[in-house]
Short mmCIF file of C-alpha atoms in Angstrom, two decimals:
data_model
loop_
_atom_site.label_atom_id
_atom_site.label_comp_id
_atom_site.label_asym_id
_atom_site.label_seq_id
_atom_site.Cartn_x
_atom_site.Cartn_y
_atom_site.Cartn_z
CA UNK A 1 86.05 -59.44 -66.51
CA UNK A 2 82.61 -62.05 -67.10
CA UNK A 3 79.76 -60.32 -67.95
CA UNK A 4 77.12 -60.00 -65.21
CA UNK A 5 73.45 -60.44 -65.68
CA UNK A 6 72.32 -57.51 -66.57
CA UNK A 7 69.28 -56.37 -64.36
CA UNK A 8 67.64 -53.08 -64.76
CA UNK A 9 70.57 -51.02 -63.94
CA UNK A 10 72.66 -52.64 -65.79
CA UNK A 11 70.42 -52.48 -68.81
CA UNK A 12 69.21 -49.16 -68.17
CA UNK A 13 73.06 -48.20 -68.56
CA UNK A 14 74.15 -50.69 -71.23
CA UNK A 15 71.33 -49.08 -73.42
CA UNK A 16 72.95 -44.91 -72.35
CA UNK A 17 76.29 -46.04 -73.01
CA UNK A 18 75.49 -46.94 -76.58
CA UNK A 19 74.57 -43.98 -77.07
CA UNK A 20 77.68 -41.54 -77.09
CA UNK A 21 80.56 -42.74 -75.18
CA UNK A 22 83.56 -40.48 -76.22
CA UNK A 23 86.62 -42.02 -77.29
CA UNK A 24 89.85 -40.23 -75.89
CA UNK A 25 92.93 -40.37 -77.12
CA UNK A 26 96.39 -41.08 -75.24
CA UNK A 27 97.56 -37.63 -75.60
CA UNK A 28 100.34 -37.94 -73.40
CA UNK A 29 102.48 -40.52 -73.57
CA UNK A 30 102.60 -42.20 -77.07
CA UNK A 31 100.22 -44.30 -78.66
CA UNK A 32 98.19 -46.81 -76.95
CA UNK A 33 99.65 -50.87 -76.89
CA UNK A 34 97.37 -52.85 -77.03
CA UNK A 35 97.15 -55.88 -74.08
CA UNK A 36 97.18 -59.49 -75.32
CA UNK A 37 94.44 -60.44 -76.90
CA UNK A 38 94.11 -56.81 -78.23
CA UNK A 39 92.51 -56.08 -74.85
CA UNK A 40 93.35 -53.15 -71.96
CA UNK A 41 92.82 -54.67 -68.85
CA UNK A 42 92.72 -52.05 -65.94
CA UNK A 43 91.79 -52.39 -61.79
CA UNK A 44 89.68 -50.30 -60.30
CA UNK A 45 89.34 -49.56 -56.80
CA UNK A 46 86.68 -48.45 -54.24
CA UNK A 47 83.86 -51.42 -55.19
CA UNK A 48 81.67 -50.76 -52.14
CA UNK A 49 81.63 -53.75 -49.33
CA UNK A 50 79.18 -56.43 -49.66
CA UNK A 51 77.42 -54.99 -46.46
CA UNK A 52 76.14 -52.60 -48.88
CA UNK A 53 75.10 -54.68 -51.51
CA UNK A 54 72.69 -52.52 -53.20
CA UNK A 55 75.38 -50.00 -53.65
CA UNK A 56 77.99 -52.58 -54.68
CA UNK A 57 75.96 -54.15 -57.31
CA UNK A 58 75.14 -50.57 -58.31
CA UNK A 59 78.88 -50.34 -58.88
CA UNK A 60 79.22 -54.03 -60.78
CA UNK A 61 76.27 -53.09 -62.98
CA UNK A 62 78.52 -50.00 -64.04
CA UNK A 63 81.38 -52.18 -64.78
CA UNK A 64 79.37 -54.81 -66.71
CA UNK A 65 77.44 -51.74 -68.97
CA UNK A 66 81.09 -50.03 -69.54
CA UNK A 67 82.48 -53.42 -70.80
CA UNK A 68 79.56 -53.73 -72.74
CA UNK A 69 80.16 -50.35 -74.26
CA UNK A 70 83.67 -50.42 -74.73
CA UNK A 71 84.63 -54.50 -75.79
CA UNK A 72 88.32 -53.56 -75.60
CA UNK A 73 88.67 -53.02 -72.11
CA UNK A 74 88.45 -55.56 -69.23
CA UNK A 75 87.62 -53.62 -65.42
CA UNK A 76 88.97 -55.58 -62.42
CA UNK A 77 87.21 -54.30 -59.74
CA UNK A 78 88.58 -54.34 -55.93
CA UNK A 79 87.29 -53.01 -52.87
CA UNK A 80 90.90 -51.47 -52.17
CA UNK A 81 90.38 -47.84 -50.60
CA UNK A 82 92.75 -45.01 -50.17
CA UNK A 83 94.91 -45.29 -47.42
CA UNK A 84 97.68 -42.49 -46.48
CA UNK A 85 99.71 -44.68 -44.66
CA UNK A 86 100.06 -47.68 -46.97
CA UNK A 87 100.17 -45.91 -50.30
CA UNK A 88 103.41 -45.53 -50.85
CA UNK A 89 104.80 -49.33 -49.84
CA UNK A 90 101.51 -50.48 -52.19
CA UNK A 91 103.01 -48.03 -54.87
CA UNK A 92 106.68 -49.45 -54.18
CA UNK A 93 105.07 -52.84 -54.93
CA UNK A 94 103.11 -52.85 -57.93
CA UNK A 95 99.82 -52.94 -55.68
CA UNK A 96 98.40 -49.86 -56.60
CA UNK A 97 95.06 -50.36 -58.88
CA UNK A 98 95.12 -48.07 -62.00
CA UNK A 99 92.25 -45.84 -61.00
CA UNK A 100 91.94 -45.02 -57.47
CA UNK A 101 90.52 -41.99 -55.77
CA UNK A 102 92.23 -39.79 -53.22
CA UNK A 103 91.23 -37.01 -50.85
CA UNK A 104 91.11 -33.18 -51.97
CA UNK A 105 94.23 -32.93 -49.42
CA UNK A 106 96.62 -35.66 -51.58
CA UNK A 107 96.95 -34.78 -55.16
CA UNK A 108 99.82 -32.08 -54.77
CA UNK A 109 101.67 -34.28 -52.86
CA UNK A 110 101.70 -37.19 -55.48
CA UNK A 111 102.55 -34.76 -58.06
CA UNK A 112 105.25 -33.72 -56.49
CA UNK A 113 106.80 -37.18 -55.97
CA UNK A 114 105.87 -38.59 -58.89
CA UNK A 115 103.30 -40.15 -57.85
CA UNK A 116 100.22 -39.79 -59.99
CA UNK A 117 100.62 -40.22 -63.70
CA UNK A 118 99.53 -36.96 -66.18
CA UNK A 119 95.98 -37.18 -67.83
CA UNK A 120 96.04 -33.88 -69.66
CA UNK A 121 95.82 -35.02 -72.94
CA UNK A 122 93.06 -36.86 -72.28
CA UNK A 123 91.30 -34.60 -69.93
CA UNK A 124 91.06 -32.42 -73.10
CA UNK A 125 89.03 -34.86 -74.71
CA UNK A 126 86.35 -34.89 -72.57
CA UNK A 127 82.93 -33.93 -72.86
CA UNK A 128 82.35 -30.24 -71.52
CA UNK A 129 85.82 -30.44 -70.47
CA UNK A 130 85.90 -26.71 -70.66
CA UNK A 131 82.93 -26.00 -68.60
CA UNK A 132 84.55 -27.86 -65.57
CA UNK A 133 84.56 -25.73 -62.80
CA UNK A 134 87.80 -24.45 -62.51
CA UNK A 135 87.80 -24.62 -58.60
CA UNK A 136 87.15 -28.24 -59.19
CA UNK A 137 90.00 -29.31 -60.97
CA UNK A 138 92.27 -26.86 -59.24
CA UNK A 139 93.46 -29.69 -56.24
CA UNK A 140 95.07 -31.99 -59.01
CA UNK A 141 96.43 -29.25 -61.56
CA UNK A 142 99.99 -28.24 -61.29
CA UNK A 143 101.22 -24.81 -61.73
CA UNK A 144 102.25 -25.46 -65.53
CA UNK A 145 98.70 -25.96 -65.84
CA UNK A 146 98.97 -30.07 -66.50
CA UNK A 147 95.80 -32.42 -64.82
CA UNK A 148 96.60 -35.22 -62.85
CA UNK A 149 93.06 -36.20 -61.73
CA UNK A 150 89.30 -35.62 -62.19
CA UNK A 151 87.27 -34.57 -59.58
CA UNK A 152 84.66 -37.19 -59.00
CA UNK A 153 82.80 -36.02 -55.90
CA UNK A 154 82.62 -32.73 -54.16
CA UNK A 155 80.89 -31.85 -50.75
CA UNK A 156 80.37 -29.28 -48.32
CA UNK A 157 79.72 -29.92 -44.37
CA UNK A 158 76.58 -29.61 -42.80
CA UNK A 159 74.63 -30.55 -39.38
CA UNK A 160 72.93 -33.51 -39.49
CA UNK A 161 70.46 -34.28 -37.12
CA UNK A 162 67.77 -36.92 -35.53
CA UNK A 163 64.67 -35.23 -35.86
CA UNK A 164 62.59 -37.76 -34.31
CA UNK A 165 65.13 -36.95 -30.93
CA UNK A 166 64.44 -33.11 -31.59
CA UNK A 167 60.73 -33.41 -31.49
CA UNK A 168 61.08 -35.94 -28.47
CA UNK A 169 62.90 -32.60 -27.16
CA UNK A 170 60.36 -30.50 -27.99
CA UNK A 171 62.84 -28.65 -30.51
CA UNK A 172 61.33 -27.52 -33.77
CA UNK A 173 62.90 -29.89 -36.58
CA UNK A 174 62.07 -27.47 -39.02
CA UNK A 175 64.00 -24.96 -37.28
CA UNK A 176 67.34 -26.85 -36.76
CA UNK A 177 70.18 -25.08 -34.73
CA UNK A 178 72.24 -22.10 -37.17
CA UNK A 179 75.04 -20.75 -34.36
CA UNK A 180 77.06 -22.80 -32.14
CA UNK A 181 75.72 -21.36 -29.14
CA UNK A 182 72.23 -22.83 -30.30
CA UNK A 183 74.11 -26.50 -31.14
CA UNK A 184 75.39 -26.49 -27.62
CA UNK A 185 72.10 -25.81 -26.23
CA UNK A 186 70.03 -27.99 -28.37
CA UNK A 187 72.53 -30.82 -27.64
CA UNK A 188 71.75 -30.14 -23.38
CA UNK A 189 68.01 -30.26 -24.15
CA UNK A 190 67.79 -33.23 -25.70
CA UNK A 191 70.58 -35.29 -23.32
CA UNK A 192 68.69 -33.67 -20.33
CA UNK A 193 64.93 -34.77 -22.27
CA UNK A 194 65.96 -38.09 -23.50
CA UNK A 195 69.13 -39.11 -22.10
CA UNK A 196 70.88 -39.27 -25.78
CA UNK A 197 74.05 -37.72 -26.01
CA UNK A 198 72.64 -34.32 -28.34
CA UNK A 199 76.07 -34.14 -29.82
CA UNK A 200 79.17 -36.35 -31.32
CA UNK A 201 82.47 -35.47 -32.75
CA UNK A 202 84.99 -38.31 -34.05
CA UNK A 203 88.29 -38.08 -32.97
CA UNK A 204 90.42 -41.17 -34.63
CA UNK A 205 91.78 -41.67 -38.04
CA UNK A 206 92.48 -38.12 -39.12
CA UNK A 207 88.63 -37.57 -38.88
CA UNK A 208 88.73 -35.83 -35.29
CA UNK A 209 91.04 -33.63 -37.25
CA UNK A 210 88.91 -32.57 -40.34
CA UNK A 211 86.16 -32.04 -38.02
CA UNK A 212 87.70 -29.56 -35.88
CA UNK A 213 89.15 -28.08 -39.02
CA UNK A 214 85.70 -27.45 -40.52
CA UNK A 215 84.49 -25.94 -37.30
CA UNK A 216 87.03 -23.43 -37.12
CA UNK A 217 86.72 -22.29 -40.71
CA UNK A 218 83.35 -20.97 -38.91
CA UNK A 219 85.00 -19.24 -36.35
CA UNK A 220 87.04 -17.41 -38.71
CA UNK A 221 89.88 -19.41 -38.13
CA UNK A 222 92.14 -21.40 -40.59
CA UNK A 223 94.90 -24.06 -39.74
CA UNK A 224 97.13 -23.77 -42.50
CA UNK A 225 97.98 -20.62 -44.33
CA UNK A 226 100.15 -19.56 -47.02
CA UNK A 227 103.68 -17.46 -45.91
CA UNK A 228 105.55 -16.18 -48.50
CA UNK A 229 104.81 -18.91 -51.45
CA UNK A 230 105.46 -21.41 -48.15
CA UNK A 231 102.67 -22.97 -46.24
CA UNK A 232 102.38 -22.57 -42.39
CA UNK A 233 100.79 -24.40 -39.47
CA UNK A 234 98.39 -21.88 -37.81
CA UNK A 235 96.55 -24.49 -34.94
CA UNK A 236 97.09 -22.49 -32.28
CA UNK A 237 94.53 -19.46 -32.85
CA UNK A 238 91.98 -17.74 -30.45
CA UNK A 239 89.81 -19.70 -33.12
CA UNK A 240 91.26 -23.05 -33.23
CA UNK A 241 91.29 -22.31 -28.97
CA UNK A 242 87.49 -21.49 -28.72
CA UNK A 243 86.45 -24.43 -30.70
CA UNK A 244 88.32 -26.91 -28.46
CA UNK A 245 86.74 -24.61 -25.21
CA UNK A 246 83.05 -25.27 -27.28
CA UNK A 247 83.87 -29.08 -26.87
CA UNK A 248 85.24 -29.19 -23.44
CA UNK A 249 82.29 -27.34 -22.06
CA UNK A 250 79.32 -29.55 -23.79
CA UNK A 251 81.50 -32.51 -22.92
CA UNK A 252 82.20 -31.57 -19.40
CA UNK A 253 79.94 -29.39 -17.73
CA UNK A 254 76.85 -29.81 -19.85
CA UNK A 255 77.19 -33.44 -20.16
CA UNK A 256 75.79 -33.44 -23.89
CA UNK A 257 78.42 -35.55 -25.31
CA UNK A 258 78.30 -38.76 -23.77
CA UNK A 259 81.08 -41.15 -22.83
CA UNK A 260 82.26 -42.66 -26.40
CA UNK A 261 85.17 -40.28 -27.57
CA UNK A 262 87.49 -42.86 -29.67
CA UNK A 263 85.55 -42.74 -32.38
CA UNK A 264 86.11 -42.46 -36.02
CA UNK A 265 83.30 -40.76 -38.68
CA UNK A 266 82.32 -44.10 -39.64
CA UNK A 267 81.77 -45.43 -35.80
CA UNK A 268 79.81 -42.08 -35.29
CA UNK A 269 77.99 -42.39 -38.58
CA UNK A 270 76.89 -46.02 -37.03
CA UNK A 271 75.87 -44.76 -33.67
CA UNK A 272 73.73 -41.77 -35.50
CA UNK A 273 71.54 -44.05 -37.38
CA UNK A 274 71.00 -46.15 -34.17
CA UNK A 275 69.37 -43.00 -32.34
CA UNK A 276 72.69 -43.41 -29.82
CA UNK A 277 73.37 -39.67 -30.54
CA UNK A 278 71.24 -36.71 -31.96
CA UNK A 279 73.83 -34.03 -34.38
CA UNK A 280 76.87 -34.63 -35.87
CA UNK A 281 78.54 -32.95 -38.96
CA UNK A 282 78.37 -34.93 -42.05
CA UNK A 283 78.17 -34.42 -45.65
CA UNK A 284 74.50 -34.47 -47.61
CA UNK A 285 75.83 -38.08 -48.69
CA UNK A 286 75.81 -40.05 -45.54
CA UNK A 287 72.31 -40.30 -46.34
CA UNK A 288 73.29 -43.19 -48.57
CA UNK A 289 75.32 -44.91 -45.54
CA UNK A 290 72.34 -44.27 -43.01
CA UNK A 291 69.88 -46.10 -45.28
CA UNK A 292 71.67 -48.80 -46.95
CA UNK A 293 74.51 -49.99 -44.58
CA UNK A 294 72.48 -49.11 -41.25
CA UNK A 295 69.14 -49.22 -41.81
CA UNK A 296 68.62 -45.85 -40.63
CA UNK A 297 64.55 -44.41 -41.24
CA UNK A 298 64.34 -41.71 -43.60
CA UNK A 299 62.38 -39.53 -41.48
CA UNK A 300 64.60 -39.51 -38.99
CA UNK A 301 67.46 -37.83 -41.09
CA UNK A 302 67.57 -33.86 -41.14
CA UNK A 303 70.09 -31.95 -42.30
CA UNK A 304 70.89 -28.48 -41.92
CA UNK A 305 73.67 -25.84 -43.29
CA UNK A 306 77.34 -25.89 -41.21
CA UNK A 307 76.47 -23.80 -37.78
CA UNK A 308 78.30 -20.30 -37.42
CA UNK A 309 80.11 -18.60 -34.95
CA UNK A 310 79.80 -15.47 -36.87
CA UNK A 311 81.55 -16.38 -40.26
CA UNK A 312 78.87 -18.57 -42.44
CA UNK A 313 81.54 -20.99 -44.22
CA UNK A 314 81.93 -24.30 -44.17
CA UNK A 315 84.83 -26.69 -45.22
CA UNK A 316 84.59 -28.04 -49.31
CA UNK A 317 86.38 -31.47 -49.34
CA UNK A 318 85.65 -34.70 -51.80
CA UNK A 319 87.94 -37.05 -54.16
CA UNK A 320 89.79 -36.98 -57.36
CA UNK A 321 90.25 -40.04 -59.21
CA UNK A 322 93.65 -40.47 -60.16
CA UNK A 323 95.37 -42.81 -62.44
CA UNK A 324 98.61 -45.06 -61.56
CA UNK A 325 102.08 -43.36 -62.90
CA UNK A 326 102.73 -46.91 -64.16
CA UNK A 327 100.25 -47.40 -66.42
CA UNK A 328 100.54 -47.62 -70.15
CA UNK A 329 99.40 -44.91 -72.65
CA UNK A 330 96.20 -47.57 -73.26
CA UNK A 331 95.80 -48.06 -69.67
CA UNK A 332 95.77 -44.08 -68.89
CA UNK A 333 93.22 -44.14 -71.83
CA UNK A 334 91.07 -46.41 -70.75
CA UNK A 335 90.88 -45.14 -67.05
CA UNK A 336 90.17 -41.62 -68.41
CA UNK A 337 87.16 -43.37 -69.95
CA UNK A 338 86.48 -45.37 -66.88
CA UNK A 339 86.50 -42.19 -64.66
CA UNK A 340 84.07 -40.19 -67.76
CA UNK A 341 82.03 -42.86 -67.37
CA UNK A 342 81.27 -44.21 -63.73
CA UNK A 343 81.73 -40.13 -62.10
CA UNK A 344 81.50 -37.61 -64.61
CA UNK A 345 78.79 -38.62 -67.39
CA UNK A 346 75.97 -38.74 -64.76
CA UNK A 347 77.13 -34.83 -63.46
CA UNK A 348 76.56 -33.60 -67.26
CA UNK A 349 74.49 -35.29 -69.19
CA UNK A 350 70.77 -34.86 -68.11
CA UNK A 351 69.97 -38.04 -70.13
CA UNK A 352 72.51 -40.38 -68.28
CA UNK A 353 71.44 -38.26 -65.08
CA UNK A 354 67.70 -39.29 -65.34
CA UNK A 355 68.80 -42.74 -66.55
CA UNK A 356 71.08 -43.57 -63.56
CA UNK A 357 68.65 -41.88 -61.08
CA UNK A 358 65.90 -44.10 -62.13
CA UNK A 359 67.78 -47.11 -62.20
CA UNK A 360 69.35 -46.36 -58.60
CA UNK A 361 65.97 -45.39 -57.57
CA UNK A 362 64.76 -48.68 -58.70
CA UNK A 363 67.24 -50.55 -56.76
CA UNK A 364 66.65 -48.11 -53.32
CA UNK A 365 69.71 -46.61 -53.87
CA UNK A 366 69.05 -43.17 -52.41
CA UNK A 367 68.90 -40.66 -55.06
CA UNK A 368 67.73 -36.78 -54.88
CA UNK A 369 70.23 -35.32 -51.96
CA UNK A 370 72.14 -31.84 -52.30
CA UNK A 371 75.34 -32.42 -53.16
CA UNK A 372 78.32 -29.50 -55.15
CA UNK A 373 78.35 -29.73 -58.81
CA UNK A 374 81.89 -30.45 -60.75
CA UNK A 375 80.48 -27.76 -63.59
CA UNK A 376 79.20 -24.72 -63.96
CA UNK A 377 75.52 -23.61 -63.44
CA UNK A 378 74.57 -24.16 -67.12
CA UNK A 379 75.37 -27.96 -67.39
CA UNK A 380 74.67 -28.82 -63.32
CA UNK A 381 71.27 -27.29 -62.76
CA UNK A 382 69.11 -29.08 -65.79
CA UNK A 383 70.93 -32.27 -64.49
CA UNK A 384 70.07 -32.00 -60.92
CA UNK A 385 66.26 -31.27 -62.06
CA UNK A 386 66.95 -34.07 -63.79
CA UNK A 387 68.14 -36.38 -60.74
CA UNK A 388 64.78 -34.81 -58.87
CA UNK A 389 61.72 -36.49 -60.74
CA UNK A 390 63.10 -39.64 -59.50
CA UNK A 391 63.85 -38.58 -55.66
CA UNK A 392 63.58 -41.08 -53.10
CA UNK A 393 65.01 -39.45 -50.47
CA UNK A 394 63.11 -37.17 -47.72
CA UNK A 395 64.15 -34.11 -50.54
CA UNK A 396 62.44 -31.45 -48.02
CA UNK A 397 64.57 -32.69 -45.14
CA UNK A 398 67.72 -31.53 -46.54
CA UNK A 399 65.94 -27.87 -47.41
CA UNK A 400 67.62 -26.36 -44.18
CA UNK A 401 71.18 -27.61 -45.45
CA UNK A 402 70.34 -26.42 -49.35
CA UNK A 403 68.98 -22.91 -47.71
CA UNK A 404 71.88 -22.34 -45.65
CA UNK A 405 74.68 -23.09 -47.68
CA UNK A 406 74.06 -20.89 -50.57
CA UNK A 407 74.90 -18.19 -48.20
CA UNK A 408 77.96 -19.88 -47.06
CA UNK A 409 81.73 -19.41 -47.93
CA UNK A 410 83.42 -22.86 -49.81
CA UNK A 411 87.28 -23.15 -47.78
CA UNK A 412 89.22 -25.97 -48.87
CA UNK A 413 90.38 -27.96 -47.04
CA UNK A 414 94.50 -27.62 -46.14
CA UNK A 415 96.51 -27.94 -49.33
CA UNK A 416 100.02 -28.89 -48.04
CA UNK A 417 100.33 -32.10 -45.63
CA UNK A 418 96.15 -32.51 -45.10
CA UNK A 419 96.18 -35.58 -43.60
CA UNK A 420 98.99 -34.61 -41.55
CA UNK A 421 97.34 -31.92 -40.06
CA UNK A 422 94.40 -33.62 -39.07
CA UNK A 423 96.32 -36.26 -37.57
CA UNK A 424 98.34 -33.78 -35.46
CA UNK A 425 94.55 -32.56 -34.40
CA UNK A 426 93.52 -35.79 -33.78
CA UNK A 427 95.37 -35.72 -30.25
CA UNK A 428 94.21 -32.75 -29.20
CA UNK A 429 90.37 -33.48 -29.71
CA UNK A 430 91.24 -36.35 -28.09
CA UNK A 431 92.52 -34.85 -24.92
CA UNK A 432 89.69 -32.64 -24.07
CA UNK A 433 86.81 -35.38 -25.08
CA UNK A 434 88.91 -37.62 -22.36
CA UNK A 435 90.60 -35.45 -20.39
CA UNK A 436 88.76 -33.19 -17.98
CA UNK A 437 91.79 -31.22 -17.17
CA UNK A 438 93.17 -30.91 -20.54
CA UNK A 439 93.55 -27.33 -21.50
CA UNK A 440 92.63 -26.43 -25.05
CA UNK A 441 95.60 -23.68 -25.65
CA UNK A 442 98.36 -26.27 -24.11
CA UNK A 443 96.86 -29.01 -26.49
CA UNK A 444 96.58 -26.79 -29.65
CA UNK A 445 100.90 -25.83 -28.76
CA UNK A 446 101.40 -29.77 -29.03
CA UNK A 447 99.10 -30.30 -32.25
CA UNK A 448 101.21 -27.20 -33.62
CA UNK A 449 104.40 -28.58 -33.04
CA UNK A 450 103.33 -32.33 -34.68
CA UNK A 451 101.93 -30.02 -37.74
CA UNK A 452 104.64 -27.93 -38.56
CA UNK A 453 107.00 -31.11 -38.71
CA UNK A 454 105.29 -32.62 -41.35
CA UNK A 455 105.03 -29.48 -43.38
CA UNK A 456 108.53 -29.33 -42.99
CA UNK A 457 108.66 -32.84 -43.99
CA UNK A 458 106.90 -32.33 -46.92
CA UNK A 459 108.71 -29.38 -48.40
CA UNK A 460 111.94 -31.85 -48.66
#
């Protein structure tokens, strides 16, 4: 790939990854072959779009300090993303880059067909490789114990909300709803006060799914569950029934909701940071989204922990970067240094922490929200401090979230069939956002049925 002109984040970067880049070794298939030219040449996916070009150059300044760093290995990067439904034909035809990133919900799945290629060797190489937390790694480890993918990002749920539409309200925005009860009346107060829907669900794209599955994790509920070694569909709880019942009533008889119901998180996300609807759940980083794709003000944003209906948890998703199961023992080499680099480096060293912060803060990309560490305590809390002195986001409107979730359980997310299951949910948060007759227990049977076929499915 050309060199880029370097800029200060590029230069701020070139000059860290001089410093102490760690060479791994292809441990696990053979030794390294070399590309023509004596060069690795590797694609990359998930370069951001170019209608967020701060972030994207962010991303290209990474690739151009890297190739700096390591003259050996060309990065192609493409603005491919993850897709469920188009993986495997992309797989089938060579398409696949050699580093992509998945959901939390995918990585057992590829293992099990083959599907992701095995990075242990060179996981073991890593810097602080044994101070990962092990709850972090757990999604793409196999049960001999091998690593087929890195962690890169980890979040938990929260509430965000328009403060500006809460004060409008005459709701304290310091004091930002903790129960569901207090969501659903919150969300009448301000629809009734300022004729903005007070509270939006998606409900397209698997996202109507995850949502409802992170809201009744705090009923007590869970959707999947474990059954002798085998994993079960469990949608249709007194749980799983009273979140649906939540949703019908603030969409039906309170009114809070609005009209818009096809919606994926990204179409919601939109609408938030247009003032076109006052709470939705969201992770700490849509902060970056509301500021640099839509403009959003920063002291609009609040953010508060996951609401409770009696059991504080809230659902722990994020990616893993995996590599292709077709690339070369240089190529798996070089993307283990590609994924140390661009996603893990920053989370452990406090020197490439303050580094990148200041360069990102430099460009106004946000820097300074809450977000879970991939290590333990020792390594992640000098590096957040770290991230801090260079803060440019509204730090104490996210203290409500940072408060709340320390007291919270972590649930993962479903580990057989994830997208699946959402998708199965999908049509039943559908039916009572657009239905007002829909019954929540007859819609939960159907999701149930759609679920348990595609667990079935994938224990073939």
């Amino acid at each position: 790939m050309r060199e880029r002109p370097p800029g200060l984040y590029a230069a701020a970067l070139t000059a860290l990854a001089g410093t102490a880049l760690t060479a791994v070794a292809g441990c696990s298939g053979g030794p390294a072959e070399p590309a023509s030219g004596g060069r690795t040449r590797i694609t990359v996916a998930d370069l951001p779009p170019t209608t967020q070009q701060n972030v994207r150059q962010q991303f290209l300044n990474q690739v151009a300090a890297f190739e700096k760093a390591n003259p050996d290995i060309d990065i192609e990067p493409r603005e491919s993303k993850w897709e469920a439904k188009t993986f495997a034909t992309r797989l089938a035809g060579g398409q696949v880059e050699t580093v992509f990133q998945v959901p939390l919900t995918e990585p057992q799945g590829l293992i099990k067909r083959g599907q992701v290629a095995d990075i242990s060797g060179e996981v073991s190489a890593l810097p602080h490789a044994a101070t990962f937390d092990k709850r972090a790694l757990a999604p793409a480890t196999d049960q001999a114990g091998r690593i087929y993918g890195l962690p890169t990002s980890q979040f938990a749920l929260g509430l965000v909300y328009n403060r500006q539409l809460f004060d409008k309200a005459g709701l304290d925005v310091a004091k930002p709803p903790t129960t569901w009860d207090e969501v659903r009346a919150a969300a009448k107060t301000i629809t009734d006060k300022t004729g903005v829907p007070g509270f939006g669900v998606p409900a397209t794209n698997n996202t109507g799914g995850w949502i409802f599955t992170t809201m009744t994790y705090t009923y007590g509920g869970r959707v999947q569950q474990d059954s002798g070694g085998k994993a079960v569909a469990t949608l249709d709880t007194e749980q799983s029934r009273a979140v649906l019942g939540l949703l019908k009533g603030m969409r039906w008889t309170d009114g809070s909701m609005g009209t818009q119901h096809l919606r994926n998180a990204a179409d919601l996300a939109k609408d938030f940071a247009a003032g076109k609807v006052a709470m939705m759940i969201a992770t700490p980083s849509s902060y970056t989204e509301f500021a640099t794709q839509f403009g959003g003000a920063a002291e609009v944003f609040g953010m508060a922990a996951l609401p409770s209906a009696g059991t504080p948890a809230t659902l722990l998703g994020g990616k893993v970067a995996v590599v292709s199961p077709k690339a070369t023992a240089a190529e798996r080499a070089a993307a283990v240094k590609w994924i140390d680099f661009f996603f893990l480096k920053p989370r452990y060293d406090t020197k490439a922490a303050a580094t990148v912060a200041a360069a990102k803060a430099a460009d106004d990309v946000p820097v300074g929200f809450p977000y879970v560490s991939l290590y333990g305590p020792a390594v992640a809390d000098p590096v957040l401090q770290a991230e801090r002195e260079h803060a440019n986001v509204p730090v104490a409107n996210f203290e409500p979230y940072e408060k709340g979730v320390a007291a919270q359980e972590f649930v993962t997310e479903p580990a057989v069939a994830g997208q699946d299951m959402y998708a199965a949910l999908d049509t039943a948060v559908q039916a009572i956002l657009t239905r007002e007759d829909a019954e929540p227990a007859e819609e939960l049977r159907k999701a149930q049925d759609k679920a348990a076929a595609a667990l079935d499915r994938a224990r073939q």
